[in-house]
């Protein structure tokens, strides 16, 4: 066996991150490590790469127990990591980036032998079909290619155990397909691969074996041919999971949100939203699909008062919206922003403080000047229970919660008051299956209660799963609106590409 | 989980300390042992409760930083003595011992200079002679006196930092505050308490005005507060000098940049009416200001806005807070506190204004805000430390001939060690909890 | 938890050791005298005599200023050497509030004579002298009217020596232009500049020349004069300004510059030395002390210095106190009593012709006998 982890245990203050975890992977094999955020996958990989030392258990490489004091020793043992966030210098070219830290030198002065290094990179790139230009600058490369540079880096250091941490999180579907071809060719050449993911369809597609982790423990190991998405999801979450939201037909009420010939400029002054018309009725979900960067961000910012409206009108219940976020929120508009930690939450504030981030100045949390922490505490305690937010306490820093629980804090805050319109931007980005299911269910509940809902998402699956009507945004305009029944993947996909 | 080892380790250390003390300074060893036992008991008691443990954890970095700074300061003191080099070759151990003795003497004189000599204090109290009591209590009074403006200016900077505004203009705000207060103290004819209250209010107003300018510039035009506050520091100095050389503040026929003295009715009353004791009501005002700042930041809606804007201005904006208003208000509060520091100094300590009113309180304030973790309580403790260093310095220089510049060096080292927690962690091999509010936290916790 | 407690205990131990040591130190007198000019520890002369402790409080400029503070300390050391004092001590001030506490600390320490420095300490010295009527005080560069019974105010008629400097500069200048600037527009500074102006004017009248002064015009009839001064936030240590201002004067044709701005003047010396390197014959005049001696490296540019003999005045005040006097008079250093004067020309004496030298001596004699007054040459 090329690599075996035996009974690895790692305790952090208050958390047992890994509890007697054992996995193994052989040459030419692709092992998928599946688990929700917080299941202990990343801790395990940090132990494997020498960043952490386990409290108990052993790492066995080629049947020899090893203990890594630092990452250099792990690399020497043939373990290569491709992290979710790339460790590359933007202004270096590919050759320098790959050789950085293990430069080939010649002569007594240690002159870097660039030609030799470059030749080896070209050779590796061709052998595994990586298709990387050794002279390109990193900053000019698309994300998918940067990831291949990271793989090259590992191969250049003679790694034959390759660990890929959530590699598809930053890729388009097409780039993911390309990555899978490369992974297969690496495996074929004898590399042992550990593929970390929480995406069910991916692991079923690529893995030879799938080991599922939950709450720091191994739940089981299965082979793709003998399992299904539903079964994997159940192992992952620990209960039956609804992969598609069950829902009744929409009971459409009167128009709540009216967008009329809206025009918005971006930070550079370019018009990025052009003559956009849209209506959202009470009790329906309108899902706006589109490839990232077609004006969705500016559109949502204009609706929520964060960006000035250049021309046109936006009205809620027939009244034009005021120009500031608080005024709009006071009309009964809830907003789930696209980037949780950047826009939705204050890291360093507690769960309770974040829960009242938009209502802190109102009764019962405030009586004018004073801020009533006891009132906040009791409201937050109730919200934590109502919305199933998993947190050690309401005084925990929101930044230390998992992504799903962070999003639940935002949902609890926004849905915790009387709303008539919900604007949700990428509401489940980066979340695990269990959390996605939960957030989707909450959104549908709101719809069933007669709330108008506007979802803007780049995830086609989400748009198709939730939308009663699917609108497609392309180049700042709504290029088509389809009822759910007619919104097929193909039709929507064509509109997203700008084909009418 | 490990009470026993704590106790054992502490006792061993006490014995070591006791041994050293007996060896070198026989007559004072009992004090060393007594204080040592008190500290061990305090640590043991604190580590029994969760709150106490949090407190100990929070204290770890500052305490270790201070200890490190004094150790490095001692090494520098030894190495800066030219005799050390000439004698070391002849008698290394003896030279080292006498150098260490010199360091110990200097630090001892510093502590006595900052806190007083317990023996003298008890003798003086027993004698009942006002003059003697005054002289004996003078060191601690001077420490509190030096601490007063440091607390106020430090609070001002801490409020701004917590609100995400890097106010490094406390020095200028302090000077404008002092100028406003002195003007009222000289020219506004009011009886007793009204006069001093109005002068204090004027000091706050002056500082707040000097904070408002960079605040509004940032909110309206985006001008970076670091640049504008630095420039306003220079302008404050010029404005103050111009007025000190004009009939507005200069006495008739005066030729030097020194203001007229303020009226007696505008002076802050002394806390103890004994000879030589200068500590005045400003200390109480500073402590009240610390309590008020704590209340403002953690118990009011405005404080909530300040803190939210400080940690994540984008999210604060999304939640409907007004970034511009928050910045302006935070700068006004920050400047007002710094202005109060200046007012307290002229109304309580000097009773006149000159260009050398501040030895850089506004710059120290930045250090204090960081050292105190931008918490009001932390700022007070840090200010006490810096105040003791400033007040104990002359006593140390007088008794041992060590230049007081050593203390500026040590204060700078404290800040350096606090700013480099990783360094402290490496030296002492300890885990440190963050003292600053915005330090990254561990990524993974269970779902 | 465990290691943290241990460390806190360690820190506490270290502090306690120091505290214990300190306790010891405060009771046992300091025995090891320390080298170094910046502080003056206890030094006891060999022969036994009645102990007399003379002490100094510097202003916020501190020691190392090669001016007031250093010279005052030299006065203390001279008094110690001469036997007027058996022990000397000094404390540096960092801010206004330190003046009172430092004087108190020295009083508590048993000082019998205390010297203070500069106008900033004028009021506090008067106050403390009133509180401690048995202690003799002296204050450098400040005088009281009326004089205080136990204070000697030490001031200098720098305009007299300044007039000699003006006469000298006018005689040496090849271009017929002299430059000057000050630190702050206050009399202790502008007195030098008034004297310089008067000396140039006297020279012009005597020789029928037309040497001019850049950077200062005295006020007439009590009005303030006008001239060039350093930026007020850093008047005494702004070498950049001193450098740039000197270059500006050189540009305008001046070949001798008098900076009256403490450490700022070093910038002017640097500029002059640089210009000499480029072949220009330019010079500067020092102030307060003989800067040929106190500003090493600039020997080639310092024509002379307008000296206040502070150390002598301070030592004299200590002698007075040692002999039982307390003060009550102001000491004015003049050409007559040797309290002010021009420093030797050192390396540049070849620039001063015999004729110019005898003219200087004649002018000095006339100022001393009162037949020439600076005030008469201010317009």
GROMACS .gro file of C-alpha atoms in nm, chain C residues 126-353:
model
  228
 1073UNK     CA    1   1.044   8.151   4.083
 1074UNK     CA    2   0.769   7.942   4.242
 1075UNK     CA    3   1.006   7.676   4.372
 1076UNK     CA    4   1.249   7.940   4.497
 1077UNK     CA    5   0.960   8.082   4.697
 1078UNK     CA    6   0.881   7.739   4.843
 1079UNK     CA    7   1.246   7.669   4.931
 1080UNK     CA    8   1.391   7.997   5.053
 1081UNK     CA    9   1.697   7.826   5.205
 1082UNK     CA   10   1.811   7.687   4.869
 1083UNK     CA   11   2.001   7.899   4.618
 1084UNK     CA   12   1.875   7.885   4.261
 1085UNK     CA   13   2.021   8.010   3.941
 1086UNK     CA   14   1.857   8.014   3.600
 1087UNK     CA   15   2.035   8.034   3.267
 1088UNK     CA   16   1.906   8.281   3.007
 1089UNK     CA   17   1.639   8.430   3.229
 1090UNK     CA   18   1.623   8.724   3.467
 1091UNK     CA   19   1.361   8.857   3.707
 1092UNK     CA   20   1.257   9.215   3.757
 1093UNK     CA   21   1.275   9.273   4.047
 1094UNK     CA   22   1.530   9.006   4.128
 1095UNK     CA   23   1.434   8.726   4.367
 1096UNK     CA   24   1.625   8.697   4.692
 1097UNK     CA   25   1.747   8.340   4.641
 1098UNK     CA   26   1.776   8.334   4.262
 1099UNK     CA   27   2.059   8.440   4.035
 1100UNK     CA   28   1.922   8.519   3.691
 1101UNK     CA   29   2.187   8.463   3.426
 1102UNK     CA   30   2.143   8.659   3.102
 1103UNK     CA   31   2.378   8.763   2.827
 1104UNK     CA   32   2.419   9.080   2.627
 1105UNK     CA   33   2.463   8.876   2.311
 1106UNK     CA   34   2.400   9.183   2.096
 1107UNK     CA   35   2.739   9.317   2.208
 1108UNK     CA   36   2.930   9.012   2.085
 1109UNK     CA   37   2.691   8.998   1.788
 1110UNK     CA   38   2.801   9.349   1.690
 1111UNK     CA   39   3.163   9.235   1.686
 1112UNK     CA   40   3.061   8.939   1.470
 1113UNK     CA   41   2.884   9.176   1.229
 1114UNK     CA   42   3.191   9.398   1.205
 1115UNK     CA   43   3.411   9.094   1.145
 1116UNK     CA   44   3.178   8.943   0.886
 1117UNK     CA   45   3.151   9.272   0.697
 1118UNK     CA   46   3.530   9.291   0.690
 1119UNK     CA   47   3.578   8.931   0.573
 1120UNK     CA   48   3.296   8.911   0.321
 1121UNK     CA   49   3.412   8.925  -0.042
 1122UNK     CA   50   3.063   8.959  -0.184
 1123UNK     CA   51   2.943   9.224   0.057
 1124UNK     CA   52   2.643   9.015   0.162
 1125UNK     CA   53   2.584   8.840   0.494
 1126UNK     CA   54   2.289   8.609   0.572
 1127UNK     CA   55   2.119   8.521   0.902
 1128UNK     CA   56   1.813   8.339   1.027
 1129UNK     CA   57   1.670   8.250   1.366
 1130UNK     CA   58   1.491   7.964   1.535
 1131UNK     CA   59   1.199   8.158   1.679
 1132UNK     CA   60   1.129   8.533   1.669
 1133UNK     CA   61   1.200   8.580   2.041
 1134UNK     CA   62   1.449   8.826   2.198
 1135UNK     CA   63   1.708   8.565   2.307
 1136UNK     CA   64   1.740   8.491   1.935
 1137UNK     CA   65   1.685   8.828   1.772
 1138UNK     CA   66   1.939   8.995   2.005
 1139UNK     CA   67   2.213   8.812   1.816
 1140UNK     CA   68   2.067   8.928   1.487
 1141UNK     CA   69   2.030   9.288   1.605
 1142UNK     CA   70   2.396   9.285   1.706
 1143UNK     CA   71   2.500   9.143   1.371
 1144UNK     CA   72   2.305   9.414   1.191
 1145UNK     CA   73   2.458   9.685   1.408
 1146UNK     CA   74   2.811   9.557   1.350
 1147UNK     CA   75   2.768   9.557   0.974
 1148UNK     CA   76   2.625   9.907   0.985
 1149UNK     CA   77   2.910  10.035   1.200
 1150UNK     CA   78   3.160   9.882   0.956
 1151UNK     CA   79   2.986  10.045   0.659
 1152UNK     CA   80   2.997  10.386   0.830
 1153UNK     CA   81   3.360  10.348   0.927
 1154UNK     CA   82   3.484  10.218   0.592
 1155UNK     CA   83   3.230  10.375   0.357
 1156UNK     CA   84   3.131  10.032   0.226
 1157UNK     CA   85   2.787   9.895   0.147
 1158UNK     CA   86   2.778   9.549   0.303
 1159UNK     CA   87   2.418   9.428   0.339
 1160UNK     CA   88   2.243   9.177   0.567
 1161UNK     CA   89   1.992   8.923   0.435
 1162UNK     CA   90   1.736   8.758   0.662
 1163UNK     CA   91   1.693   9.021   0.933
 1164UNK     CA   92   1.587   9.381   0.971
 1165UNK     CA   93   1.565   9.507   1.331
 1166UNK     CA   94   1.245   9.673   1.447
 1167UNK     CA   95   1.257  10.041   1.517
 1168UNK     CA   96   1.110  10.210   1.823
 1169UNK     CA   97   0.993   9.895   1.999
 1170UNK     CA   98   0.835   9.740   1.689
 1171UNK     CA   99   0.920   9.378   1.607
 1172UNK     CA  100   1.184   9.318   1.344
 1173UNK     CA  101   1.129   9.105   1.038
 1174UNK     CA  102   1.338   8.818   0.915
 1175UNK     CA  103   1.377   8.452   0.831
 1176UNK     CA  104   1.292   8.190   1.096
 1177UNK     CA  105   1.281   7.812   1.106
 1178UNK     CA  106   0.943   7.633   1.097
 1179UNK     CA  107   0.805   7.667   1.448
 1180UNK     CA  108   0.732   7.299   1.511
 1181UNK     CA  109   1.103   7.218   1.508
 1182UNK     CA  110   1.301   7.540   1.543
 1183UNK     CA  111   1.612   7.400   1.711
 1184UNK     CA  112   1.684   7.071   1.536
 1185UNK     CA  113   1.571   7.122   1.178
 1186UNK     CA  114   1.894   7.057   0.987
 1187UNK     CA  115   1.704   7.033   0.657
 1188UNK     CA  116   1.584   7.388   0.695
 1189UNK     CA  117   1.931   7.505   0.802
 1190UNK     CA  118   2.078   7.344   0.494
 1191UNK     CA  119   1.823   7.479   0.247
 1192UNK     CA  120   1.822   7.828   0.394
 1193UNK     CA  121   2.201   7.850   0.373
 1194UNK     CA  122   2.191   7.740   0.009
 1195UNK     CA  123   1.931   8.008  -0.059
 1196UNK     CA  124   2.156   8.272   0.098
 1197UNK     CA  125   2.455   8.150  -0.104
 1198UNK     CA  126   2.237   8.167  -0.415
 1199UNK     CA  127   2.159   8.530  -0.337
 1200UNK     CA  128   2.531   8.606  -0.310
 1201UNK     CA  129   2.592   8.590   0.062
 1202UNK     CA  130   2.922   8.430   0.164
 1203UNK     CA  131   2.883   8.431   0.545
 1204UNK     CA  132   2.578   8.299   0.732
 1205UNK     CA  133   2.488   8.328   1.099
 1206UNK     CA  134   2.232   8.068   1.209
 1207UNK     CA  135   2.077   8.146   1.548
 1208UNK     CA  136   1.878   7.827   1.584
 1209UNK     CA  137   2.063   7.566   1.792
 1210UNK     CA  138   2.101   7.234   1.613
 1211UNK     CA  139   1.937   7.373   1.300
 1212UNK     CA  140   2.266   7.556   1.242
 1213UNK     CA  141   2.443   7.224   1.181
 1214UNK     CA  142   2.250   7.206   0.853
 1215UNK     CA  143   2.396   7.542   0.758
 1216UNK     CA  144   2.748   7.425   0.841
 1217UNK     CA  145   2.691   7.122   0.621
 1218UNK     CA  146   2.572   7.339   0.333
 1219UNK     CA  147   2.874   7.567   0.372
 1220UNK     CA  148   3.116   7.277   0.378
 1221UNK     CA  149   2.953   7.133   0.068
 1222UNK     CA  150   2.980   7.469  -0.111
 1223UNK     CA  151   3.346   7.490  -0.011
 1224UNK     CA  152   3.389   7.150  -0.174
 1225UNK     CA  153   3.257   7.305  -0.492
 1226UNK     CA  154   3.522   7.577  -0.466
 1227UNK     CA  155   3.313   7.855  -0.311
 1228UNK     CA  156   3.461   8.065  -0.033
 1229UNK     CA  157   3.172   8.063   0.213
 1230UNK     CA  158   3.168   8.060   0.593
 1231UNK     CA  159   2.938   8.044   0.890
 1232UNK     CA  160   2.938   8.194   1.238
 1233UNK     CA  161   2.854   7.981   1.539
 1234UNK     CA  162   2.646   8.076   1.842
 1235UNK     CA  163   2.633   8.007   2.218
 1236UNK     CA  164   2.955   7.805   2.238
 1237UNK     CA  165   3.276   7.794   2.036
 1238UNK     CA  166   3.130   7.569   1.771
 1239UNK     CA  167   3.474   7.513   1.620
 1240UNK     CA  168   3.520   7.291   1.925
 1241UNK     CA  169   3.169   7.163   1.979
 1242UNK     CA  170   3.077   7.085   1.619
 1243UNK     CA  171   3.370   6.876   1.500
 1244UNK     CA  172   3.402   6.829   1.126
 1245UNK     CA  173   3.316   7.189   1.043
 1246UNK     CA  174   3.648   7.351   1.135
 1247UNK     CA  175   3.692   7.483   0.782
 1248UNK     CA  176   3.363   7.676   0.778
 1249UNK     CA  177   3.337   7.828   1.127
 1250UNK     CA  178   3.482   8.178   1.108
 1251UNK     CA  179   3.410   8.247   1.474
 1252UNK     CA  180   3.131   8.198   1.726
 1253UNK     CA  181   2.925   8.441   1.932
 1254UNK     CA  182   2.986   8.289   2.272
 1255UNK     CA  183   2.782   8.302   2.587
 1256UNK     CA  184   3.015   8.189   2.860
 1257UNK     CA  185   2.742   7.995   3.037
 1258UNK     CA  186   2.965   7.751   3.222
 1259UNK     CA  187   3.156   8.031   3.393
 1260UNK     CA  188   2.835   8.208   3.495
 1261UNK     CA  189   2.685   7.886   3.632
 1262UNK     CA  190   3.004   7.798   3.820
 1263UNK     CA  191   3.015   8.152   3.961
 1264UNK     CA  192   2.657   8.120   4.086
 1265UNK     CA  193   2.748   7.792   4.257
 1266UNK     CA  194   3.051   7.958   4.414
 1267UNK     CA  195   2.826   8.235   4.543
 1268UNK     CA  196   2.594   7.981   4.705
 1269UNK     CA  197   2.884   7.781   4.842
 1270UNK     CA  198   3.020   8.096   5.003
 1271UNK     CA  199   2.688   8.154   5.175
 1272UNK     CA  200   2.510   8.384   4.932
 1273UNK     CA  201   2.167   8.298   4.795
 1274UNK     CA  202   2.127   8.525   4.494
 1275UNK     CA  203   1.912   8.828   4.466
 1276UNK     CA  204   2.091   8.975   4.168
 1277UNK     CA  205   2.082   8.917   3.799
 1278UNK     CA  206   2.407   8.840   3.624
 1279UNK     CA  207   2.440   8.998   3.282
 1280UNK     CA  208   2.724   8.861   3.076
 1281UNK     CA  209   2.886   9.143   2.876
 1282UNK     CA  210   3.201   9.206   2.681
 1283UNK     CA  211   3.323   9.394   2.984
 1284UNK     CA  212   3.292   9.108   3.234
 1285UNK     CA  213   3.385   8.842   2.981
 1286UNK     CA  214   3.040   8.681   2.990
 1287UNK     CA  215   3.002   8.713   2.613
 1288UNK     CA  216   3.263   8.734   2.341
 1289UNK     CA  217   3.387   8.620   2.005
 1290UNK     CA  218   3.555   8.280   1.987
 1291UNK     CA  219   3.907   8.254   1.837
 1292UNK     CA  220   3.927   8.237   1.457
 1293UNK     CA  221   4.126   7.911   1.473
 1294UNK     CA  222   4.202   7.779   1.122
 1295UNK     CA  223   4.058   8.086   0.951
 1296UNK     CA  224   4.268   8.353   1.122
 1297UNK     CA  225   4.440   8.424   0.789
 1298UNK     CA  226   4.110   8.572   0.667
 1299UNK     CA  227   4.131   8.843   0.933
 1300UNK     CA  228   4.374   9.115   0.838
   0.00000   0.00000   0.00000
